[in-house]
Coordinates of C-alpha atoms in Angstrom, one line a residue:
Chain R
X522 CA -16.9 -10.2 -45.0
X523 CA -18.7 -10.6 -41.7
X524 CA -18.8 -12.6 -39.5
X525 CA -22.9 -12.7 -37.9
X526 CA -23.1 -9.1 -39.6
X527 CA -20.8 -7.9 -37.3
X528 CA -17.0 -6.0 -39.2
X529 CA -14.6 -7.4 -36.6
X530 CA -12.8 -4.7 -36.9
X531 CA -15.5 -3.4 -34.7
X532 CA -13.9 -5.5 -32.1
X533 CA -10.6 -3.8 -31.8
X534 CA -13.2 -1.1 -31.2
X535 CA -15.0 -2.1 -28.2
X536 CA -11.3 -3.6 -26.2
X537 CA -10.2 0.1 -26.2
X538 CA -13.1 1.3 -24.8
X539 CA -13.4 -1.4 -22.9
X540 CA -10.7 -0.8 -21.6
X541 CA -9.9 3.1 -21.6
X542 CA -13.8 4.2 -20.7
X543 CA -13.0 7.1 -22.3
X544 CA -14.2 7.5 -26.2
X545 CA -11.3 10.4 -26.7
X546 CA -8.9 8.0 -24.6
X547 CA -9.8 5.1 -26.5
X548 CA -9.9 7.4 -30.3
X549 CA -5.7 8.1 -29.4
X550 CA -5.0 4.6 -27.8
X551 CA -6.0 2.9 -31.8
X552 CA -5.6 6.2 -33.2
X553 CA -8.8 6.7 -34.8
X554 CA -10.6 10.1 -35.0
X555 CA -13.1 10.2 -32.1
X556 CA -16.3 10.5 -34.2
X557 CA -14.6 7.1 -36.1
X558 CA -15.3 5.6 -32.4
X559 CA -18.4 6.9 -31.5
X560 CA -19.8 5.3 -34.4
X561 CA -18.6 2.5 -34.3
X562 CA -19.8 2.1 -31.1
X563 CA -23.0 2.6 -32.1
X564 CA -23.0 0.6 -34.9
X565 CA -21.8 -1.9 -31.9
X566 CA -24.2 -0.9 -29.4
X567 CA -27.3 -1.7 -32.3
X568 CA -25.2 -5.6 -32.6
X569 CA -25.3 -6.3 -28.7
X570 CA -28.7 -4.5 -28.0
X571 CA -26.8 -3.0 -25.2
X572 CA -25.4 -0.1 -24.1
X573 CA -22.1 -1.7 -23.2
X574 CA -20.7 1.6 -21.3
X575 CA -22.7 4.0 -19.7
X576 CA -22.8 6.6 -17.9
X577 CA -22.8 6.6 -14.1
X578 CA -20.9 8.9 -11.7
X579 CA -19.2 11.3 -14.2
X580 CA -17.5 7.9 -14.9
X581 CA -18.1 5.9 -18.4
X582 CA -18.6 1.9 -16.8
X583 CA -19.9 -1.0 -18.9
X584 CA -22.4 -2.4 -18.6
X585 CA -22.9 -6.3 -17.2
X586 CA -22.5 -7.1 -21.2
X587 CA -19.7 -4.9 -21.5
X588 CA -17.5 -6.4 -18.9
X589 CA -18.2 -9.9 -19.2
X590 CA -17.3 -9.4 -23.3
X591 CA -14.3 -7.9 -21.8
X592 CA -12.0 -10.7 -21.2
X593 CA -13.3 -13.0 -24.0
X594 CA -12.5 -10.4 -26.4
X595 CA -9.0 -9.9 -25.2
X596 CA -8.6 -13.4 -24.8
X597 CA -9.9 -13.5 -29.1
X598 CA -7.2 -10.7 -29.9
X599 CA -4.2 -11.8 -28.6
X600 CA -4.9 -15.2 -30.6
X601 CA -5.6 -13.1 -34.3
X602 CA -2.6 -11.5 -33.3
X603 CA -0.8 -14.8 -32.9
X604 CA -2.1 -15.9 -36.2
X605 CA -1.3 -11.9 -37.9
X606 CA 2.3 -12.9 -36.3
X607 CA 1.9 -16.6 -37.5
X608 CA 4.9 -16.5 -40.0
X609 CA 6.4 -13.4 -39.4
X610 CA 9.8 -13.9 -37.5
X611 CA 10.0 -11.4 -35.0
X612 CA 12.4 -8.5 -35.5
X613 CA 13.4 -6.3 -32.1
X614 CA 14.5 -3.0 -33.8
X615 CA 11.2 -2.7 -35.4
X616 CA 8.7 -4.2 -33.6
X617 CA 5.6 -1.8 -31.5
X618 CA 3.9 -4.1 -29.3
X619 CA 3.0 -3.8 -26.1
X620 CA 4.1 -6.9 -24.2
X621 CA 2.8 -7.6 -20.0
X622 CA 4.5 -9.4 -17.8
X623 CA 3.1 -10.6 -14.2
X624 CA 5.3 -10.3 -11.2
X625 CA 6.0 -9.6 -7.8
X626 CA 7.3 -6.4 -6.5
X627 CA 10.2 -8.3 -5.2
X628 CA 10.9 -9.3 -8.6
X629 CA 10.2 -5.7 -10.6
X630 CA 12.9 -4.3 -8.1
X631 CA 16.4 -7.0 -8.4
X632 CA 15.5 -8.7 -11.9
X633 CA 13.2 -6.2 -14.6
X634 CA 15.7 -3.2 -14.5
X635 CA 18.0 -6.2 -16.7
X636 CA 15.1 -7.2 -18.9
X637 CA 13.8 -3.4 -19.2
X638 CA 17.6 -2.6 -20.2
X639 CA 17.6 -5.5 -22.4
X640 CA 14.5 -4.0 -24.9
X641 CA 15.8 0.2 -24.1
X642 CA 19.0 -1.9 -26.5
X643 CA 18.0 -4.4 -28.8
X644 CA 13.1 -3.2 -28.9
X645 CA 13.6 -0.1 -28.4
X646 CA 9.7 0.7 -29.8
X647 CA 8.4 -2.0 -27.8
X648 CA 6.6 -1.5 -24.7
X649 CA 6.3 -3.5 -21.3
X650 CA 3.8 -3.4 -19.1
X651 CA 4.8 -4.8 -15.4
X652 CA 0.9 -6.0 -13.4
X653 CA 1.1 -7.5 -10.6
X654 CA 0.6 -11.2 -9.2
X655 CA -1.6 -10.4 -6.5
X656 CA -4.6 -11.6 -7.9
X657 CA -3.5 -15.4 -9.2
X658 CA -3.1 -15.9 -5.2
X659 CA -6.8 -15.9 -3.7
X660 CA -7.7 -19.4 -5.3
X661 CA -5.9 -21.8 -4.1
X662 CA -4.6 -24.5 -6.7
X663 CA -3.8 -24.0 -10.4
X664 CA -2.5 -20.4 -9.4
X665 CA -1.3 -19.1 -12.7
X666 CA -4.0 -21.2 -15.3
X667 CA -6.8 -18.7 -16.8
X668 CA -4.9 -15.3 -14.9
X669 CA -2.3 -14.7 -17.3
X670 CA -5.5 -15.3 -20.4
X671 CA -7.6 -13.7 -18.0
X672 CA -5.8 -10.6 -17.7
X673 CA -4.4 -10.3 -21.2
X674 CA -1.0 -10.8 -19.6
X675 CA 2.1 -12.7 -22.6
X676 CA 4.3 -14.1 -19.8
X677 CA 4.2 -14.5 -15.9
X678 CA 7.5 -14.8 -13.1
X679 CA 6.4 -16.3 -10.2
X680 CA 7.4 -18.6 -7.6
X681 CA 6.9 -21.9 -8.6
X682 CA 4.2 -23.7 -6.3
X683 CA 2.0 -20.8 -7.8
X684 CA 2.4 -21.7 -11.4
X685 CA 0.5 -24.0 -13.2
X686 CA 1.4 -27.6 -14.3
X687 CA -0.3 -27.4 -17.5
X688 CA 1.1 -24.5 -19.6
X689 CA 5.2 -24.1 -20.3
X690 CA 7.4 -22.8 -17.8
X691 CA 11.4 -22.1 -17.5
X692 CA 13.0 -22.2 -13.7
X693 CA 15.1 -18.8 -13.8
X694 CA 16.9 -18.2 -10.3
X695 CA 16.6 -19.1 -6.7
X696 CA 15.9 -17.0 -4.0
X697 CA 16.4 -17.6 -0.2
X698 CA 14.9 -15.2 2.7
X699 CA 16.6 -13.3 5.7
X700 CA 15.3 -10.7 8.3
X701 CA 16.1 -6.4 7.9
X702 CA 16.3 -4.3 11.1
X703 CA 16.8 -1.1 12.3
X704 CA 20.0 0.0 11.8
X705 CA 20.3 0.9 16.2
X706 CA 17.4 -1.5 16.8
X707 CA 18.5 -2.4 20.2
X708 CA 16.8 -5.7 21.0
X709 CA 18.8 -7.7 18.1
X710 CA 22.8 -7.6 17.7
X711 CA 24.6 -10.0 15.2
X712 CA 21.7 -13.0 15.2
X713 CA 17.8 -12.8 15.3
X714 CA 17.1 -16.2 18.0
X715 CA 13.8 -17.8 17.7
X716 CA 12.7 -16.6 20.8
X717 CA 13.3 -12.6 19.8
X718 CA 11.6 -13.9 16.3
X719 CA 8.5 -14.7 18.6
X720 CA 8.2 -12.1 20.7
X721 CA 9.3 -8.8 19.0
X722 CA 6.9 -7.3 16.9
X723 CA 6.5 -7.5 12.6
X724 CA 5.5 -6.1 9.6
X725 CA 4.4 -8.8 7.0
X726 CA 3.8 -8.4 3.5
X727 CA 1.3 -10.7 2.6
X728 CA -0.7 -11.4 -1.1
X729 CA -4.3 -11.2 0.6
X730 CA -5.6 -11.1 4.4
X731 CA -4.1 -14.3 6.1
X732 CA 0.0 -14.3 6.8
X733 CA -0.6 -17.8 5.6
X734 CA -0.8 -16.4 1.9
X735 CA 3.1 -15.3 1.0
X736 CA 5.4 -18.0 1.0
X737 CA 7.5 -17.6 3.6
X738 CA 4.2 -17.4 5.9
X739 CA 3.5 -21.2 4.4
X740 CA 6.9 -22.7 5.0
X741 CA 7.2 -20.8 9.0
X742 CA 3.3 -22.0 9.9
X743 CA 4.3 -25.6 9.0
X744 CA 7.1 -26.0 10.9
X745 CA 5.6 -23.8 14.2
X746 CA 6.1 -19.9 14.5
X747 CA 4.1 -17.6 15.4
X748 CA 5.4 -14.0 14.7
X749 CA 3.3 -11.2 16.3
X750 CA 2.2 -8.9 13.6
X751 CA 2.3 -5.2 13.7
X752 CA 2.0 -4.1 10.9
X753 CA 0.7 -6.1 7.4
X754 CA 1.9 -4.4 3.5
X755 CA 0.8 -5.5 0.5
X756 CA 3.9 -6.0 -0.6
X757 CA 7.7 -6.4 -0.4
X758 CA 8.6 -3.3 -1.3
X759 CA 6.9 -1.8 1.8
X760 CA 8.4 -3.6 4.4
X761 CA 12.2 -1.4 5.0
X762 CA 9.1 1.4 5.2
X763 CA 7.9 0.0 8.2
X764 CA 11.5 -1.4 10.3
X765 CA 13.2 1.8 10.1
X766 CA 13.6 3.2 13.5
X767 CA 11.2 0.7 14.8
X768 CA 11.3 -2.9 16.9
X769 CA 9.8 -4.7 13.9
X770 CA 10.9 -7.2 12.2
X771 CA 11.0 -7.6 8.9
X772 CA 10.6 -11.2 6.3
X773 CA 11.9 -10.2 3.0
X774 CA 13.6 -11.7 0.3
X775 CA 17.6 -11.7 1.0
X776 CA 18.7 -9.2 -2.6
X777 CA 16.0 -7.3 -1.5
X778 CA 17.8 -7.1 2.5
X779 CA 21.3 -6.6 0.4
X780 CA 20.5 -3.9 -2.0
X781 CA 18.5 -1.9 1.1
X782 CA 21.6 -1.9 4.0
X783 CA 23.2 -0.5 1.3
X784 CA 21.2 3.0 1.2
X785 CA 18.9 2.9 4.3
X786 CA 19.6 2.7 7.9
X787 CA 18.9 -1.1 8.3
X788 CA 20.8 -4.6 9.1
X789 CA 21.1 -8.2 7.7
X790 CA 20.8 -10.8 10.5
X791 CA 20.1 -14.3 9.2
X792 CA 16.5 -15.7 9.3
X793 CA 16.2 -17.9 13.0
X794 CA 14.6 -21.1 10.9
X795 CA 15.8 -22.9 8.4
X796 CA 16.3 -21.9 4.9
X797 CA 13.9 -20.9 2.8
X798 CA 14.5 -21.5 -1.4
X799 CA 11.8 -19.9 -3.7
X800 CA 12.4 -21.0 -7.6
X801 CA 11.1 -18.5 -9.4
X802 CA 9.8 -18.7 -12.7
X803 CA 8.4 -18.7 -15.7
X804 CA 5.7 -19.5 -17.7
X805 CA 4.2 -18.2 -20.4
X806 CA 0.1 -17.8 -21.9
X807 CA -1.1 -20.6 -23.8
X808 CA -3.0 -18.4 -25.8
X809 CA 0.4 -17.1 -26.8
X810 CA 2.1 -20.2 -27.4
X811 CA 3.8 -20.4 -30.8
X812 CA 4.3 -16.5 -31.0
X813 CA 7.7 -15.6 -32.4
X814 CA 7.1 -12.6 -30.3
X815 CA 6.8 -13.5 -26.9
X816 CA 8.7 -16.1 -27.6
X817 CA 11.5 -13.9 -28.0
X818 CA 10.3 -12.2 -24.9
X819 CA 10.8 -15.4 -23.2
X820 CA 14.0 -16.4 -24.5
X821 CA 15.2 -12.6 -23.5
X822 CA 14.0 -13.2 -19.7
X823 CA 15.7 -16.1 -20.0
X824 CA 18.7 -14.7 -20.9
X825 CA 19.2 -11.5 -18.2
X826 CA 18.7 -14.7 -15.5
X827 CA 21.2 -16.2 -17.3
X828 CA 24.1 -14.5 -15.2
X829 CA 21.7 -13.9 -12.3
Chain Q
X629 CA -22.9 4.0 48.2
X630 CA -19.9 3.3 49.8
X631 CA -17.4 1.0 49.8
X632 CA -15.9 -1.6 52.4
X633 CA -17.3 0.6 54.6
X634 CA -15.0 3.7 53.4
X635 CA -16.6 6.6 52.1
X636 CA -14.0 6.9 48.8
X637 CA -15.1 10.7 48.9
X638 CA -12.7 10.5 52.2
X639 CA -10.1 9.6 50.9
X640 CA -9.9 13.4 48.6
X641 CA -9.3 14.7 52.5
X642 CA -7.3 12.4 53.4
X643 CA -4.7 12.4 50.6
X644 CA -4.5 16.1 51.1
X645 CA -4.4 16.2 54.4
X646 CA -1.2 13.0 54.1
X647 CA 0.2 16.1 51.5
X648 CA 0.0 19.2 53.6
X649 CA -0.9 18.3 58.1
X650 CA -3.3 21.4 58.7
X651 CA -6.9 21.2 58.8
X652 CA -7.0 25.0 57.8
X653 CA -4.8 24.8 54.8
X654 CA -6.9 21.6 53.4
X655 CA -9.9 23.6 54.5
X656 CA -8.7 26.5 52.3
X657 CA -7.9 24.2 49.5
X658 CA -10.8 21.6 49.5
X659 CA -13.4 24.5 49.7
X660 CA -14.7 23.4 52.7
X661 CA -15.7 25.0 56.2
X662 CA -12.3 23.9 58.5
X663 CA -15.4 22.0 60.9
X664 CA -15.6 19.5 58.2
X665 CA -12.4 18.8 57.2
X666 CA -12.4 18.1 61.1
X667 CA -15.6 16.1 60.9
X668 CA -14.1 13.5 58.1
X669 CA -10.7 13.5 59.4
X670 CA -12.4 11.8 63.0
X671 CA -14.3 9.7 60.9
X672 CA -10.9 8.7 58.6
X673 CA -9.4 8.0 62.2
X674 CA -12.4 5.6 62.8
X675 CA -12.7 3.8 59.9
X676 CA -8.7 3.1 60.3
X677 CA -7.9 3.1 63.8
X678 CA -5.1 5.8 63.6
X679 CA -4.8 8.7 64.8
X680 CA -3.6 9.3 61.5
X681 CA -2.4 13.0 62.1
X682 CA -0.7 13.5 66.2
X683 CA 0.3 16.9 67.3
X684 CA 3.5 18.1 67.9
X685 CA 4.1 21.6 69.6
X686 CA 2.1 23.3 67.3
X687 CA 2.3 21.2 64.3
X688 CA 0.1 17.9 63.6
X689 CA 2.6 15.0 62.2
X690 CA 2.0 11.8 60.6
X691 CA 1.5 8.9 62.3
X692 CA 4.4 5.1 60.7
X693 CA 0.3 4.1 59.2
X694 CA -0.9 6.9 57.8
X695 CA 2.8 7.1 56.5
X696 CA 2.2 3.9 54.6
X697 CA -0.6 5.1 53.9
X698 CA 0.5 7.8 52.0
X699 CA 1.5 7.0 48.6
X700 CA -1.1 4.5 48.6
X701 CA -3.8 6.6 48.8
X702 CA -2.3 9.1 45.7
X703 CA -1.3 6.4 43.7
X704 CA -5.4 5.3 43.8
X705 CA -6.3 9.0 43.6
X706 CA -4.3 9.5 40.8
X707 CA -5.9 6.4 39.3
X708 CA -8.9 7.7 40.2
X709 CA -8.6 11.1 38.8
X710 CA -7.5 9.6 35.3
X711 CA -10.6 7.5 35.1
X712 CA -13.0 10.2 35.8
X713 CA -11.9 12.3 33.2
X714 CA -12.6 9.5 30.7
X715 CA -14.5 11.0 28.4
X716 CA -17.2 9.0 26.3
X717 CA -15.6 7.7 22.9
X718 CA -12.6 6.4 21.5
X719 CA -8.6 6.7 23.7
X720 CA -5.6 5.8 21.1
X721 CA -3.7 4.6 24.0
X722 CA -5.8 2.0 25.2
X723 CA -7.3 0.5 21.8
X724 CA -6.7 -2.9 20.9
X725 CA -7.7 -2.9 17.1
X726 CA -6.6 -2.9 13.2
X727 CA -7.3 0.0 10.5
X728 CA -8.0 -1.5 7.8
X729 CA -7.1 0.9 4.3
X730 CA -6.3 0.5 0.8
X731 CA -4.3 2.9 -1.0
X732 CA -1.3 3.5 -4.0
X733 CA 2.1 3.0 -3.0
X734 CA 2.1 6.3 -2.5
X735 CA 0.7 6.9 -0.1
X736 CA 1.8 3.7 1.7
X737 CA 4.8 3.9 1.2
X738 CA 5.2 7.8 2.0
X739 CA 2.3 8.5 4.7
X740 CA 1.9 5.2 6.0
X741 CA 5.2 4.9 7.5
X742 CA 4.9 8.4 9.6
X743 CA 1.3 6.7 10.6
X744 CA 2.7 3.3 11.9
X745 CA 5.2 5.8 14.1
X746 CA 2.3 7.5 15.8
X747 CA 0.2 4.6 16.4
X748 CA 3.3 3.0 18.1
X749 CA 4.0 6.0 19.8
X750 CA 0.9 6.8 20.6
X751 CA -1.3 4.3 20.1
X752 CA 0.2 1.0 20.6
X753 CA -2.2 -1.2 20.7
X754 CA -3.5 -0.5 17.1
X755 CA -2.3 -2.6 14.5
X756 CA -2.2 -1.7 10.8
X757 CA -3.7 -3.8 7.7
X758 CA -2.9 -2.1 4.1
X759 CA -3.7 -3.4 0.5
X760 CA -4.0 -2.2 -2.7
X761 CA -5.9 -2.1 -5.3
X762 CA -4.6 -4.1 -7.8
X763 CA -6.5 -7.4 -7.8
X764 CA -9.4 -5.4 -8.5
X765 CA -11.1 -4.7 -11.3
X766 CA -15.1 -5.1 -10.5
X767 CA -18.4 -3.8 -12.4
X768 CA -18.5 -0.7 -9.3
X769 CA -15.9 1.9 -8.0
X770 CA -12.6 0.5 -6.6
X771 CA -13.9 2.8 -3.5
X772 CA -16.8 1.0 -3.0
X773 CA -15.8 -2.6 -3.8
X774 CA -12.7 -2.0 -0.9
X775 CA -15.0 -0.3 1.7
X776 CA -18.9 -2.3 0.7
X777 CA -17.8 -6.1 -0.2
X778 CA -14.4 -6.5 1.3
X779 CA -15.4 -3.7 4.7
X780 CA -12.3 -2.3 4.2
X781 CA -12.3 0.9 7.1
X782 CA -10.6 3.5 4.8
X783 CA -10.1 3.7 1.2
X784 CA -6.7 6.7 -0.5
X785 CA -7.6 7.5 -4.0
X786 CA -7.0 10.1 -6.9
X787 CA -9.8 12.2 -6.7
X788 CA -11.8 10.7 -10.1
X789 CA -12.2 7.3 -8.9
X790 CA -13.8 8.6 -5.2
X791 CA -17.2 7.8 -4.7
X792 CA -20.0 10.1 -4.5
X793 CA -22.1 7.5 -1.6
X794 CA -19.4 7.6 0.8
X795 CA -17.9 10.4 3.0
X796 CA -14.4 11.9 1.5
X797 CA -11.9 14.3 2.7
X798 CA -9.1 15.5 0.1
X799 CA -5.9 14.1 2.2
X800 CA -3.2 15.4 -0.2
X801 CA -2.1 17.3 -3.5
X802 CA 1.3 17.5 -4.8
X803 CA 2.4 18.5 -7.9
X804 CA 5.1 16.3 -10.4
X805 CA 8.3 16.7 -11.0
X806 CA 10.4 14.2 -13.0
X807 CA 13.2 11.6 -12.0
X808 CA 15.8 10.9 -14.4
X809 CA 19.0 8.5 -14.2
X810 CA 22.3 11.4 -13.7
X811 CA 24.1 10.1 -16.5
X812 CA 21.3 10.9 -19.5
X813 CA 22.9 12.7 -21.8
X814 CA 19.9 14.4 -23.5
X815 CA 18.9 16.2 -20.4
X816 CA 21.7 18.5 -18.7
X817 CA 20.2 20.5 -15.4
X818 CA 16.6 20.9 -17.2
X819 CA 13.8 19.0 -18.8
X820 CA 13.1 20.5 -21.7
X821 CA 10.0 19.9 -23.8
X822 CA 10.9 18.1 -27.4
X823 CA 13.2 15.6 -24.8
X824 CA 10.4 15.4 -22.9
X825 CA 8.4 13.8 -25.8
X826 CA 11.4 12.2 -27.1
X827 CA 12.9 9.4 -24.4
X828 CA 11.0 7.1 -23.3
X829 CA 9.0 7.2 -20.1
X830 CA 8.8 4.8 -16.9
X831 CA 4.5 5.2 -16.1
X832 CA 3.4 3.6 -12.4
X833 CA -0.2 2.6 -12.9
X834 CA -3.2 1.4 -10.8
X835 CA -5.9 -0.9 -11.0
X836 CA -4.0 -3.8 -12.8
X837 CA -2.2 -1.9 -15.5
X838 CA -5.6 -0.1 -16.5
X839 CA -5.3 3.5 -15.4
X840 CA -1.9 6.2 -14.8
X841 CA -2.2 8.4 -11.8
X842 CA -2.0 11.2 -14.3
X843 CA -5.0 12.4 -15.4
X844 CA -4.8 14.3 -19.0
X845 CA -6.4 13.4 -22.3
X846 CA -3.5 15.7 -23.8
X847 CA -2.9 13.5 -26.3
X848 CA 1.2 14.1 -26.6
X849 CA 0.9 13.6 -22.6
X850 CA -1.4 10.8 -23.2
X851 CA 1.3 9.1 -26.2
X852 CA 4.3 9.8 -23.8
X853 CA 2.6 8.2 -20.9
X854 CA 1.6 4.7 -23.6
X855 CA 3.5 4.2 -26.4
X856 CA 7.1 3.4 -25.7
X857 CA 7.1 3.0 -22.5
X858 CA 7.3 0.5 -19.4
X859 CA 4.1 0.7 -17.2
X860 CA 5.0 -0.7 -14.2
X861 CA 2.3 -1.4 -11.1
X862 CA 5.1 -1.8 -8.6
X863 CA 5.9 1.9 -8.4
X864 CA 8.7 1.5 -5.7
X865 CA 10.8 -0.5 -8.0
X866 CA 10.6 1.9 -10.6
X867 CA 13.6 3.9 -9.2
X868 CA 16.0 0.4 -9.9
X869 CA 14.7 0.2 -13.2
X870 CA 16.3 3.9 -13.8
X871 CA 20.2 3.8 -14.0
X872 CA 22.0 3.4 -17.0
X873 CA 19.3 3.8 -19.3
X874 CA 17.0 7.4 -21.0
X875 CA 13.8 7.0 -19.0
X876 CA 12.0 9.5 -17.6
X877 CA 9.4 8.8 -14.7
X878 CA 6.5 11.2 -14.0
X879 CA 6.2 11.3 -10.8
X880 CA 4.6 13.4 -7.5
X881 CA 6.9 16.1 -5.8
X882 CA 7.7 14.1 -2.8
X883 CA 8.2 10.6 -3.9
X884 CA 10.5 11.9 -7.0
X885 CA 12.9 13.5 -4.0
X886 CA 13.0 10.6 -1.7
X887 CA 13.2 8.2 -4.6
X888 CA 16.7 10.7 -6.1
X889 CA 17.7 11.5 -1.3
X890 CA 18.3 7.5 -1.2
X891 CA 20.0 7.3 -4.7
X892 CA 22.5 9.2 -5.9
X893 CA 22.2 8.2 -9.1
X894 CA 19.3 9.6 -9.6
X895 CA 18.4 13.7 -10.1
X896 CA 14.7 15.3 -9.4
X897 CA 14.1 17.6 -12.8
X898 CA 11.4 19.8 -13.5
X899 CA 8.4 19.1 -15.3
X900 CA 8.6 21.3 -18.9
X901 CA 4.6 20.0 -19.2
X902 CA 1.9 21.5 -17.1
X903 CA 0.1 19.3 -15.5
X904 CA -2.9 19.3 -12.7
X905 CA -1.6 18.3 -9.5
X906 CA -2.0 15.3 -7.8
X907 CA -5.3 14.7 -5.3
X908 CA -5.2 11.7 -3.6
X909 CA -9.0 11.1 -1.2
X910 CA -9.6 9.7 1.9
X911 CA -12.8 7.9 2.3
X912 CA -14.3 6.1 5.0
X913 CA -17.5 3.4 6.3
X914 CA -20.9 5.6 5.8
X915 CA -22.0 4.1 8.6
X916 CA -18.8 4.6 10.5
X917 CA -19.0 8.6 10.0
X918 CA -19.5 9.1 14.1
X919 CA -17.8 7.0 15.1
X920 CA -15.0 8.2 17.7
X921 CA -12.0 5.7 16.5
X922 CA -13.0 6.3 12.9
X923 CA -12.6 10.8 13.1
X924 CA -9.4 10.3 15.4
X925 CA -7.6 7.5 13.0
X926 CA -8.5 10.3 9.5
X927 CA -7.2 12.9 11.6
X928 CA -4.5 11.5 12.2
X929 CA -4.0 10.6 8.5
X930 CA -5.0 13.9 7.5
X931 CA -2.1 15.0 9.7
X932 CA 0.5 12.3 8.7
X933 CA -0.2 13.0 4.8
X934 CA 0.5 17.7 5.7
X935 CA 4.2 15.8 7.3
X936 CA 4.3 13.6 4.1
X937 CA 3.9 16.6 1.5
X938 CA 6.1 19.7 3.4
X939 CA 5.9 21.3 0.1
X940 CA 2.2 21.3 -0.9

């Protein structure tokens, strides 16, 4: 049975080729011989009347059509997974699939180790791929929108204001912000005044170019608090590296600050502004709604958050 | 050319005379004839309407006006000296700007903190804007994407991903070692090949999960990095996921050692598999190749990379 003359299983090979950009790696990925992958690529090229991947700068690079096909193809194959899994109970101990979860570096440090430990015990043969939220953020509204599907992710964990209302979601836990300074900081004592906060240099974590593109940045801007920004880093986990041994202040989630203060020469001082509360929320990809495997993972994550 | 009727070159002589009130010695010091120094002293006296130096016995001493002038003239000349010694180009101490750099968390977390400490000391007006590559999955190479489309000043990437269209220099190389939980019972002091392949791995990725930093087409390594693994874009969160699990993280040696130094429940063991070392390359805008500010920043960055990887 073929659709428009194309063996649909070739699409699995195409997905592997577009992801790996190498015949030998694609072969390893899907467990075929290199020669089989090469001949599949030949048939795909003939079908699409396009090279799909070509040599550029000694690297195999998708053609324009290759790029266009990539995300549609991924969504299509995800739906195929759902169909294939339908009516099959998910058995964690036997499952071998890969789950893709989008989350911030903050969630990756403070929360995901619980999920990983759980998976190691209950589903030792599954793989987990943790990817950044970052590319969600340039778009201002409906951030989670198609990102989950476009990037082939099953779930995302993100602050509530970044998730979309038209997909299923569950509240996980909440977080506040606090400040960190170097242990030996000469100008900051037990507390931090608003004046000190605006006079001293800052290192800020921002997902994109502007300080306003952070949860705490947006709120500070609304409250009219200005900061003198010295260093901009792309995530929270880099902040302490630029605070230790300097005059700089970092404004970070409290759980991170408390964990760092145990092992790094840092002090935690309360932020000089009203508490910022962030609610981390689990969102499920529309492409995977009803997939028993993804539902199992979502339940596991909610369970890990219950005593967090 | 004179300024407010005084020949500024006279101030050099004045400074010398106030410092050591002797026409003979100043003439020697400045390598000018005594009559010339005497003539200049006369013009200075005329300008200030004061004798400046008066004979007292066999020596010259400073008048009150001269005593008042002494520190002012001296300071002015120091400034003039700094100003005239300025070479065309870039002065880090005075520069007011921000450099942007796109790199992996390995470089952002272990090389750039050294860079920012140097900036604070040598170039306090220079800020850093650090980005990672996670957002990019474009048709072009990530180097071309960030340098050309986003106008980022510098990009640091594993050598495989560099672009031939932009200037480049090797930044650092580092061998790989393995970071594991100290309580991992399968590993007693050393990690053998069979155990390396038998245990699950936690693998750092780049470019939205599409690549791992270890470049090897070896089928076993490939499987170890793909099946039954945790792949994560958040390198700096890796040490927090390892305790109480059998996970192995194969990381650049200097990164693994820093993680273990901070978390006593982790240990570093040699990697039993021969792997090509990580090689990171810095690239910058072709059009700025001769910009002295770029040259300074790049040279300082190369220095910091050396400092971060003492073993290499």
